[in-house]
XYZ file of C-alpha atoms in Angstrom:
608
model
C 50.230 3.735 34.496
C 50.428 7.505 34.964
C 51.166 9.307 38.231
C 49.467 12.598 39.178
C 50.490 14.968 41.986
C 47.654 17.039 43.486
C 48.196 20.042 45.749
C 45.724 21.964 47.884
C 47.337 25.278 48.881
C 45.483 27.266 51.548
C 46.367 30.298 53.668
C 47.540 28.197 56.620
C 47.504 24.613 55.348
C 48.910 22.519 52.491
C 47.379 19.228 51.324
C 48.963 16.802 48.832
C 48.247 13.451 47.200
C 49.976 11.228 44.607
C 47.698 8.872 42.624
C 48.218 6.389 39.809
C 45.790 6.091 36.876
C 45.506 3.625 34.007
C 45.600 4.456 30.321
C 41.955 5.523 30.408
C 42.811 7.923 33.305
C 40.695 5.999 35.769
C 42.021 6.061 39.353
C 43.863 2.869 40.142
C 45.729 3.504 43.434
C 46.502 6.261 45.918
C 50.256 6.115 46.404
C 50.492 8.714 49.121
C 48.653 11.611 50.770
C 49.114 14.040 53.603
C 48.651 17.551 54.884
C 50.577 20.168 56.763
C 48.795 22.681 59.027
C 50.738 25.921 59.553
C 50.011 27.138 63.112
C 49.011 30.772 62.848
C 47.026 32.910 65.285
C 43.931 34.754 64.099
C 45.546 38.215 64.196
C 48.517 37.063 62.082
C 46.170 35.228 59.708
C 44.052 38.377 59.388
C 47.119 40.466 58.479
C 48.169 37.794 56.006
C 44.753 37.802 54.298
C 44.831 41.622 54.174
C 48.248 41.549 52.518
C 50.051 43.232 55.406
C 53.720 42.295 55.749
C 55.039 41.081 59.105
C 58.327 42.338 60.475
C 60.771 39.556 61.253
C 61.842 41.275 64.468
C 58.391 42.424 65.676
C 57.618 39.209 67.558
C 61.055 39.065 69.182
C 60.715 42.711 70.233
C 57.322 41.975 71.791
C 58.673 39.040 73.790
C 61.711 41.059 74.881
C 59.472 43.868 76.135
C 57.422 41.365 78.149
C 60.580 39.877 79.665
C 61.816 43.323 80.699
C 58.525 44.205 82.394
C 58.603 40.910 84.300
C 62.247 41.337 85.328
C 61.588 44.850 86.651
C 58.537 43.663 88.597
C 60.609 40.874 90.179
C 63.400 43.318 91.040
C 60.920 45.632 92.793
C 59.479 42.642 94.680
C 62.948 41.513 95.801
C 63.722 45.008 97.133
C 60.347 45.109 98.882
C 60.975 41.700 100.479
C 64.263 42.923 101.931
C 62.674 46.018 103.484
C 59.664 44.130 104.870
C 62.023 41.541 106.358
C 64.028 44.250 108.159
C 60.782 45.720 109.508
C 59.505 42.257 110.531
C 56.283 42.620 108.516
C 56.440 39.299 106.640
C 54.542 36.249 108.027
C 56.824 33.418 109.157
C 55.692 30.911 106.515
C 56.391 33.496 103.786
C 59.774 34.812 104.965
C 61.005 31.232 105.491
C 60.790 30.681 101.730
C 62.656 33.859 100.753
C 66.444 33.868 100.464
C 67.936 36.759 102.476
C 71.548 35.527 102.445
C 72.653 34.751 98.890
C 69.971 35.689 96.325
C 68.694 38.632 98.345
C 64.911 38.947 98.337
C 64.313 36.113 95.857
C 62.262 33.002 96.544
C 64.114 29.736 96.995
C 64.126 27.419 93.981
C 60.648 26.103 93.101
C 59.066 28.138 95.913
C 56.542 30.953 95.568
C 54.241 31.121 98.613
C 51.143 33.275 98.936
C 51.445 35.835 101.697
C 47.792 35.538 102.765
C 47.635 31.712 102.762
C 49.609 29.293 104.921
C 50.092 25.688 103.828
C 49.220 23.161 106.598
C 49.390 19.387 106.373
C 46.071 17.671 107.174
C 46.951 14.251 108.644
C 43.363 13.030 108.481
C 42.988 13.746 104.762
C 46.708 13.063 104.176
C 47.146 16.148 102.022
C 48.185 19.787 102.248
C 45.559 22.482 102.819
C 45.769 26.259 102.663
C 44.555 28.351 105.586
C 43.698 32.053 105.154
C 45.757 34.075 107.646
C 43.663 37.231 107.947
C 40.449 35.591 109.123
C 39.558 38.424 111.528
C 39.514 40.994 108.732
C 37.577 38.585 106.523
C 34.909 38.183 109.241
C 34.690 41.980 109.572
C 34.127 42.175 105.833
C 31.408 39.481 106.041
C 29.551 41.540 108.639
C 29.858 44.569 106.367
C 28.256 42.654 103.482
C 25.470 41.305 105.692
C 24.731 44.836 106.923
C 24.255 45.817 103.266
C 21.843 42.912 102.648
C 24.412 40.703 100.865
C 24.298 37.382 102.751
C 26.282 35.435 100.162
C 29.502 33.463 99.798
C 32.477 35.796 99.440
C 36.008 34.864 98.311
C 38.872 35.413 100.753
C 40.745 37.469 98.137
C 38.237 40.319 98.461
C 39.743 41.017 101.880
C 42.504 42.983 100.133
C 39.944 45.596 99.018
C 38.438 45.754 102.509
C 41.903 46.302 103.995
C 42.688 49.052 101.456
C 39.619 50.904 102.684
C 40.173 50.130 106.374
C 43.847 51.220 106.284
C 42.789 54.773 105.363
C 41.333 55.373 108.814
C 42.092 52.447 111.161
C 45.081 50.436 112.338
C 45.799 47.197 110.480
C 48.238 44.392 111.299
C 51.788 44.695 110.019
C 51.369 41.451 108.018
C 48.251 42.914 106.408
C 50.194 46.051 105.501
C 52.873 43.843 103.890
C 50.117 42.202 101.812
C 48.890 45.644 100.716
C 52.380 46.781 99.703
C 53.003 43.639 97.641
C 49.584 44.107 96.027
C 50.432 47.697 95.011
C 53.675 46.399 93.526
C 51.612 44.250 91.134
C 49.008 46.809 90.080
C 50.722 50.188 89.615
C 48.606 51.840 86.906
C 49.602 53.440 83.622
C 52.504 55.893 83.722
C 51.903 58.729 81.268
C 55.085 60.185 79.839
C 55.507 63.915 79.390
C 53.988 64.928 76.066
C 51.512 62.022 75.947
C 48.787 63.865 77.818
C 46.113 65.655 75.847
C 46.655 69.384 75.486
C 43.973 71.189 77.484
C 42.148 73.914 75.606
C 40.551 76.501 77.918
C 37.757 76.967 75.356
C 37.019 73.224 75.172
C 35.453 71.174 77.965
C 35.947 67.411 77.429
C 33.829 65.170 79.680
C 32.729 61.542 79.901
C 29.015 60.768 80.241
C 26.924 57.582 80.446
C 23.495 58.654 79.178
C 20.229 56.885 78.373
C 18.726 57.345 74.891
C 15.037 58.193 75.330
C 14.066 58.700 71.675
C 15.479 57.946 68.197
C 14.366 60.114 65.240
C 15.524 59.386 61.667
C 15.771 61.865 58.771
C 13.673 61.134 55.709
C 16.403 61.085 53.063
C 19.832 59.374 53.155
C 22.968 61.388 52.370
C 25.199 60.995 49.295
C 26.939 57.947 50.823
C 23.651 56.178 51.452
C 23.809 56.744 55.238
C 20.752 57.870 57.162
C 21.110 60.605 59.800
C 19.600 60.006 63.248
C 18.798 62.367 66.111
C 19.324 60.522 69.395
C 17.540 62.361 72.231
C 19.416 61.819 75.508
C 17.937 61.780 79.016
C 19.484 65.137 80.001
C 17.956 66.956 77.000
C 20.996 66.838 74.679
C 20.638 65.648 71.093
C 23.343 63.458 69.561
C 23.433 63.507 65.748
C 25.074 60.657 63.865
C 24.795 58.823 60.558
C 24.547 55.065 60.092
C 23.926 52.545 57.336
C 22.117 50.270 59.787
C 18.965 51.376 61.670
C 19.525 52.701 65.198
C 15.976 52.376 66.528
C 17.054 49.535 68.845
C 19.247 52.069 70.720
C 16.140 53.468 72.415
C 16.107 53.007 76.218
C 19.738 51.876 76.174
C 22.593 53.554 78.087
C 25.575 54.540 75.946
C 28.984 55.979 76.801
C 29.922 59.316 75.228
C 32.958 61.598 75.267
C 31.363 65.062 75.016
C 33.288 68.174 73.929
C 31.602 71.494 74.753
C 32.753 74.819 73.239
C 33.206 77.553 75.857
C 33.513 81.317 75.773
C 36.423 83.073 77.510
C 34.234 83.663 80.584
C 33.436 79.922 80.877
C 29.887 80.050 79.496
C 28.773 77.609 76.781
C 28.998 78.908 73.207
C 25.829 78.979 71.123
C 25.160 79.202 67.388
C 22.913 81.737 65.623
C 19.826 79.728 66.567
C 20.783 79.675 70.251
C 21.763 75.973 70.277
C 24.712 75.090 72.487
C 27.829 74.038 70.568
C 28.558 70.488 71.662
C 30.076 67.502 69.844
C 29.770 63.826 70.759
C 32.002 60.829 70.295
C 30.661 57.337 70.949
C 33.686 55.049 70.546
C 33.592 51.247 70.676
C 33.610 49.502 74.060
C 37.234 48.395 73.643
C 38.418 51.933 72.847
C 41.436 52.616 75.101
C 40.735 56.354 75.438
C 37.122 55.720 76.420
C 38.033 53.105 79.035
C 40.662 55.363 80.582
C 38.497 58.487 80.664
C 35.439 56.530 81.843
C 37.195 54.829 84.762
C 39.069 57.960 85.846
C 35.897 60.072 85.670
C 33.943 57.594 87.796
C 36.688 57.389 90.443
C 37.168 61.178 90.561
C 33.409 61.750 90.770
C 33.110 59.282 93.662
C 35.871 61.171 95.603
C 37.218 57.797 96.764
C 40.512 55.961 96.459
C 40.724 53.081 93.983
C 40.547 50.422 96.724
C 37.528 52.047 98.401
C 35.813 52.500 95.025
C 36.248 48.788 94.213
C 35.170 47.593 97.664
C 32.025 49.744 97.848
C 31.065 48.679 94.322
C 31.332 45.035 95.439
C 29.159 45.820 98.475
C 26.351 46.946 96.179
C 27.021 44.534 93.305
C 28.946 41.383 94.335
C 28.725 39.942 90.804
C 30.841 42.809 89.412
C 34.025 41.657 87.685
C 36.981 43.768 88.828
C 39.951 43.218 86.527
C 39.326 44.200 82.938
C 35.851 45.531 83.728
C 35.442 47.837 86.740
C 39.053 49.086 86.816
C 41.090 48.461 83.707
C 43.192 51.403 82.543
C 43.902 54.336 84.844
C 46.848 56.615 85.498
C 49.421 55.743 88.123
C 48.649 58.843 90.208
C 45.422 57.215 91.510
C 47.305 54.246 92.997
C 50.162 56.458 94.155
C 47.866 58.872 96.020
C 46.077 55.957 97.689
C 49.304 54.309 98.894
C 50.684 57.608 100.223
C 47.455 58.158 102.204
C 47.560 54.616 103.613
C 51.232 54.830 104.649
C 50.847 58.231 106.308
C 47.842 57.002 108.322
C 49.540 53.767 109.434
C 52.714 55.633 110.432
C 50.542 58.011 112.451
C 48.635 55.155 114.165
C 51.624 52.807 114.654
C 54.782 54.941 115.020
C 56.546 52.111 116.890
C 56.702 50.129 113.614
C 58.364 52.987 111.706
C 61.169 54.284 113.918
C 64.165 56.241 112.673
C 66.527 53.366 113.535
C 64.462 50.936 111.467
C 64.423 53.395 108.587
C 68.219 53.665 108.605
C 68.483 49.852 108.753
C 66.258 49.633 105.645
C 68.426 52.116 103.750
C 71.612 50.238 104.642
C 70.000 46.946 103.562
C 69.065 48.279 100.133
C 72.234 50.293 99.465
C 74.998 48.383 101.213
C 77.781 49.772 99.022
C 76.314 53.158 98.095
C 76.979 55.534 100.958
C 76.164 58.601 98.831
C 72.600 57.391 98.217
C 72.292 56.333 101.852
C 73.031 59.942 102.817
C 70.421 61.291 100.377
C 67.717 58.896 101.607
C 68.550 59.537 105.273
C 66.900 62.949 104.860
C 63.684 61.328 103.591
C 61.086 59.067 105.248
C 59.313 55.710 104.875
C 56.678 57.155 102.531
C 59.364 58.260 100.060
C 61.233 54.946 100.403
C 58.203 52.766 99.650
C 56.529 55.009 97.081
C 59.302 56.656 95.065
C 62.313 54.432 95.662
C 60.698 50.986 95.331
C 57.078 50.502 94.221
C 56.609 53.452 91.860
C 60.235 53.906 90.894
C 60.514 54.780 87.193
C 63.812 54.085 85.477
C 64.987 57.152 83.499
C 65.323 56.696 79.756
C 68.753 55.656 78.560
C 70.837 58.444 77.059
C 71.137 58.381 73.272
C 74.017 60.874 73.049
C 76.081 58.402 71.044
C 73.695 58.767 68.093
C 74.145 62.549 67.828
C 76.112 63.727 64.780
C 79.462 65.478 65.087
C 80.118 69.122 64.242
C 82.403 69.475 61.215
C 83.861 72.799 62.407
C 84.560 72.427 66.133
C 86.932 69.763 67.380
C 89.506 69.059 70.071
C 92.970 67.580 69.483
C 94.547 65.464 72.201
C 97.158 62.732 72.450
C 96.562 59.103 73.372
C 98.831 56.933 75.553
C 101.208 56.362 72.652
C 101.556 60.071 71.890
C 99.457 59.941 68.708
C 97.333 63.012 67.978
C 93.581 62.364 67.929
C 91.035 64.796 66.530
C 87.715 64.573 68.408
C 84.740 66.457 66.960
C 82.149 67.933 69.336
C 78.500 66.952 69.027
C 75.986 69.051 67.137
C 73.406 71.289 68.805
C 69.689 70.273 69.141
C 67.476 71.905 66.519
C 65.132 73.195 69.214
C 67.946 75.223 70.857
C 67.078 78.959 70.543
C 70.588 79.616 69.189
C 70.100 77.086 66.388
C 66.618 78.468 65.674
C 68.063 81.955 65.170
C 70.969 80.612 63.077
C 68.619 78.643 60.828
C 66.365 81.662 60.381
C 69.261 83.954 59.388
C 70.531 81.274 57.010
C 67.086 80.942 55.411
C 66.730 84.728 55.239
C 70.085 85.268 53.465
C 69.133 82.620 50.897
C 65.738 84.258 50.285
C 65.086 85.739 46.846
C 61.958 87.441 45.512
C 61.191 87.124 41.790
C 58.718 88.841 39.512
C 56.530 86.108 38.017
C 56.107 87.538 34.508
C 59.820 87.625 33.608
C 61.511 85.776 36.557
C 63.707 88.804 37.352
C 65.240 88.977 40.843
C 63.686 92.019 42.569
C 64.861 91.243 46.121
C 66.798 94.499 46.429
C 63.597 96.508 45.821
C 62.038 95.157 49.009
C 65.131 94.349 51.130
C 67.394 97.273 50.275
C 69.740 97.405 53.279
C 70.674 95.919 56.622
C 67.793 97.693 58.382
C 65.221 96.086 56.056
C 66.801 92.696 56.622
C 66.769 93.153 60.407
C 63.112 94.245 60.355
C 62.218 91.203 58.269
C 64.119 88.989 60.699
C 62.138 90.439 63.641
C 58.909 89.746 61.732
C 59.925 86.117 61.063
C 61.383 85.555 64.540
C 57.954 86.113 66.118
C 56.382 83.404 63.964
C 56.332 79.622 64.202
C 56.344 79.158 60.410
C 55.905 81.165 57.210
C 54.279 80.657 53.826
C 54.911 82.555 50.611
C 51.725 84.668 50.734
C 52.443 85.946 54.267
C 56.017 86.970 53.406
C 55.144 88.624 50.080
C 52.306 90.491 51.786
C 54.694 91.779 54.485
C 57.321 93.138 52.047
C 54.731 94.754 49.733
C 52.811 96.329 52.628
C 55.993 98.278 53.361
C 55.390 100.143 50.084
C 52.081 101.512 51.426
C 49.622 99.467 49.313
C 46.385 98.261 50.919
C 43.160 96.421 50.068
C 42.627 95.212 46.474
C 45.736 96.990 45.218
C 47.804 95.024 47.723
C 46.200 91.709 46.677
C 46.754 92.479 42.982
C 50.392 93.395 43.550
C 51.014 90.269 45.685
C 49.975 88.018 42.801
C 52.894 89.389 40.709
C 55.670 88.000 42.945
C 56.990 84.705 44.283
C 59.930 83.559 46.373
C 62.714 81.131 45.390
C 61.433 78.366 47.697
C 58.609 75.870 47.057
C 55.531 78.059 46.674
C 52.933 76.023 48.609
C 55.286 74.794 51.351
C 55.391 76.100 54.937
C 58.896 76.841 56.256
C 59.878 76.905 59.960
C 60.820 80.178 61.630
C 61.556 80.402 65.387
C 59.389 77.515 66.579
C 60.899 77.356 70.062
C 60.618 81.095 70.791
C 57.113 81.274 69.323
C 55.804 78.473 71.580
C 57.457 79.907 74.696
C 56.196 83.471 74.039
C 52.705 82.213 73.268
C 52.470 80.529 76.669
C 54.067 83.466 78.479
C 51.250 85.735 77.277
C 48.857 83.612 79.367
C 50.974 83.844 82.535
C 49.827 86.498 84.992
C 52.038 89.388 86.137
C 55.111 88.722 83.986
C 57.768 91.445 84.545
C 58.337 93.776 81.578
C 62.017 92.914 81.052
C 61.696 89.219 81.882
C 62.055 87.681 78.417
C 65.727 87.924 77.470
C 67.943 85.580 75.409
C 69.390 84.251 78.663
C 66.022 83.429 80.272
C 64.826 81.929 76.976
C 67.902 79.670 76.919
C 67.393 78.594 80.548
C 63.702 77.885 80.044
C 64.386 75.932 76.852
C 66.966 73.826 78.686
C 64.361 72.793 81.295
C 61.774 71.916 78.641
C 64.309 70.015 76.567
C 66.247 68.092 79.207
C 63.696 67.157 81.923
C 61.688 64.161 80.675
C 59.854 63.034 83.819
C 56.485 64.747 84.287
C 56.788 65.281 88.057
C 60.396 66.456 87.886
C 59.408 68.828 85.076
C 56.783 70.500 87.284
C 59.315 70.840 90.118
C 61.840 72.459 87.738
C 59.180 74.908 86.506
C 58.336 75.896 90.096
C 62.005 76.519 90.845
C 62.367 78.607 87.670
C 59.251 80.650 88.513
C 60.437 81.400 92.057
C 63.936 82.308 90.849
C 62.568 84.849 88.336
C 59.753 86.219 90.581
C 56.944 84.836 88.416
C 53.467 83.831 89.546
C 54.227 80.156 90.357
C 50.696 78.780 89.973
C 49.963 80.603 86.715
C 53.401 79.847 85.217
C 53.367 76.116 86.042
C 49.757 75.725 84.896
C 50.575 77.184 81.474
C 53.909 75.386 80.968
C 53.416 71.958 82.586
C 51.901 70.510 79.396
C 54.496 72.041 77.090
C 55.141 69.247 74.540
C 58.709 67.886 74.663
C 60.958 68.904 71.795
C 61.922 66.314 69.221
C 65.400 64.773 69.462
C 66.650 66.311 66.241
C 70.088 67.817 65.764
C 71.669 70.352 63.424
C 74.984 70.120 61.593
C 77.090 72.351 63.865
C 77.910 72.764 67.545
C 76.625 75.648 69.650
C 80.019 77.367 69.684
C 80.391 77.093 65.901
C 76.931 78.623 65.413
C 77.700 81.499 67.796
């Protein structure tokens, strides 16, 4: 008898069998068999089939990020519970299940009630039932739907959207306001960090459009890749050109989403080509494209001139079958929710001032910051709108400092003694590369290492073009105004000083090279170049405004302030301090991209 082991190795399964055969290799018995299925999700399996490696820590990092988001949401909810309890806004059945003595603001163990539903025991049915608390508002909403010809069954949960609209103009119950605040704590929108926003180009108009395709015309011949070009005639008269391997004739009479970029002249008119056709490009991304979803939703809300809650509610009035989450409103910036909540709070404070007295406000501050008198003093100068919006619901934790990762300067250090009298040498940290002082230092260093060679015999001819200190200073001024430099631009500058022009200049340039990599671009004063470029667009800048001191101060704001709103405030303060046009200055600098966290080898003092 002979035994044979058989294996079936798949991408996410292994099968095995051991059989016995006789001398003629005819199967006699199956001694054992089995299989092992390796559980693997489709995305991981797809990466595996594509040969993409998977980081061992990626999954743990993902789970950790989810835990942090959940923990921060719960912390905000606990703080909100404590404030609403002080104000007396929470319904009795809800506040009874929240611990306000030991685990402040947290639900008791195995308790998590719904604020809009009260659990009542039905003795007849011998089971618990949930009763909706805000029945009056629900009935008002029903009448609203009937008035719009929608006599259908409506879920109680839609009342939250009705209340978000009603609270903008009419008084609502304090328990209803508590429901709204807890709802805003759940859905806060996407917070866009400084530098993530798209840079606005005054000569480019980017818009979202949903347009119907009225006609599809195909070219006769395919291009070199085998794709056929199509002209899609849109309902507003525009023509969208695109290539495709598959026919697009079925696109006719369908509505498609487009992100349209229109080229503009300086006066705001649309640019045209030689034939008089307007210069306009189209992008038709897939339906799950994040940029499209964001721009589409934000455009629709801004066009409607409504708050998010009103936009959702009035859409439901016209189309009750509309899915809200993931469809109607999916990805929008936080400012939409923030503006809506501020409007609601201001209106309710105006209509019900007895619920928002100064004494109650001070009680709320003391409840949240029992052992922080300094912060109590700061908040005492604010109001309920600031407390709810900026201190609790939309509070954004500042990024943790990474100063410990900065390298030490090898030249500057301090010597001090420890408790035992031992001398300790402590090096100071290096300067950021974006610091104007470092930019100048790097440029001088690069300039002193610069050599110019004649190509034919590799002889150093630097002294012919940079003869003395004056030449070197003039070259520095030329480089200091630039963001970067390539060989051709530098060689052209030094040869132009000899008086050559036109073809003679081009011929002479070809005879020389520098000692750096020929086709590489080297940085000059990147910080100063970006700042000066934006200053040219600011209106009414004083003649003697731009000095090394003001450059240093402005750089410090751009480098150190990471929050988008705080950055705009700092720019306004800077503009007012230096007598600049505030609106023009802030508009041109508010989207200044943040500098990279890169550091040089020396401290600021050592460089000076």
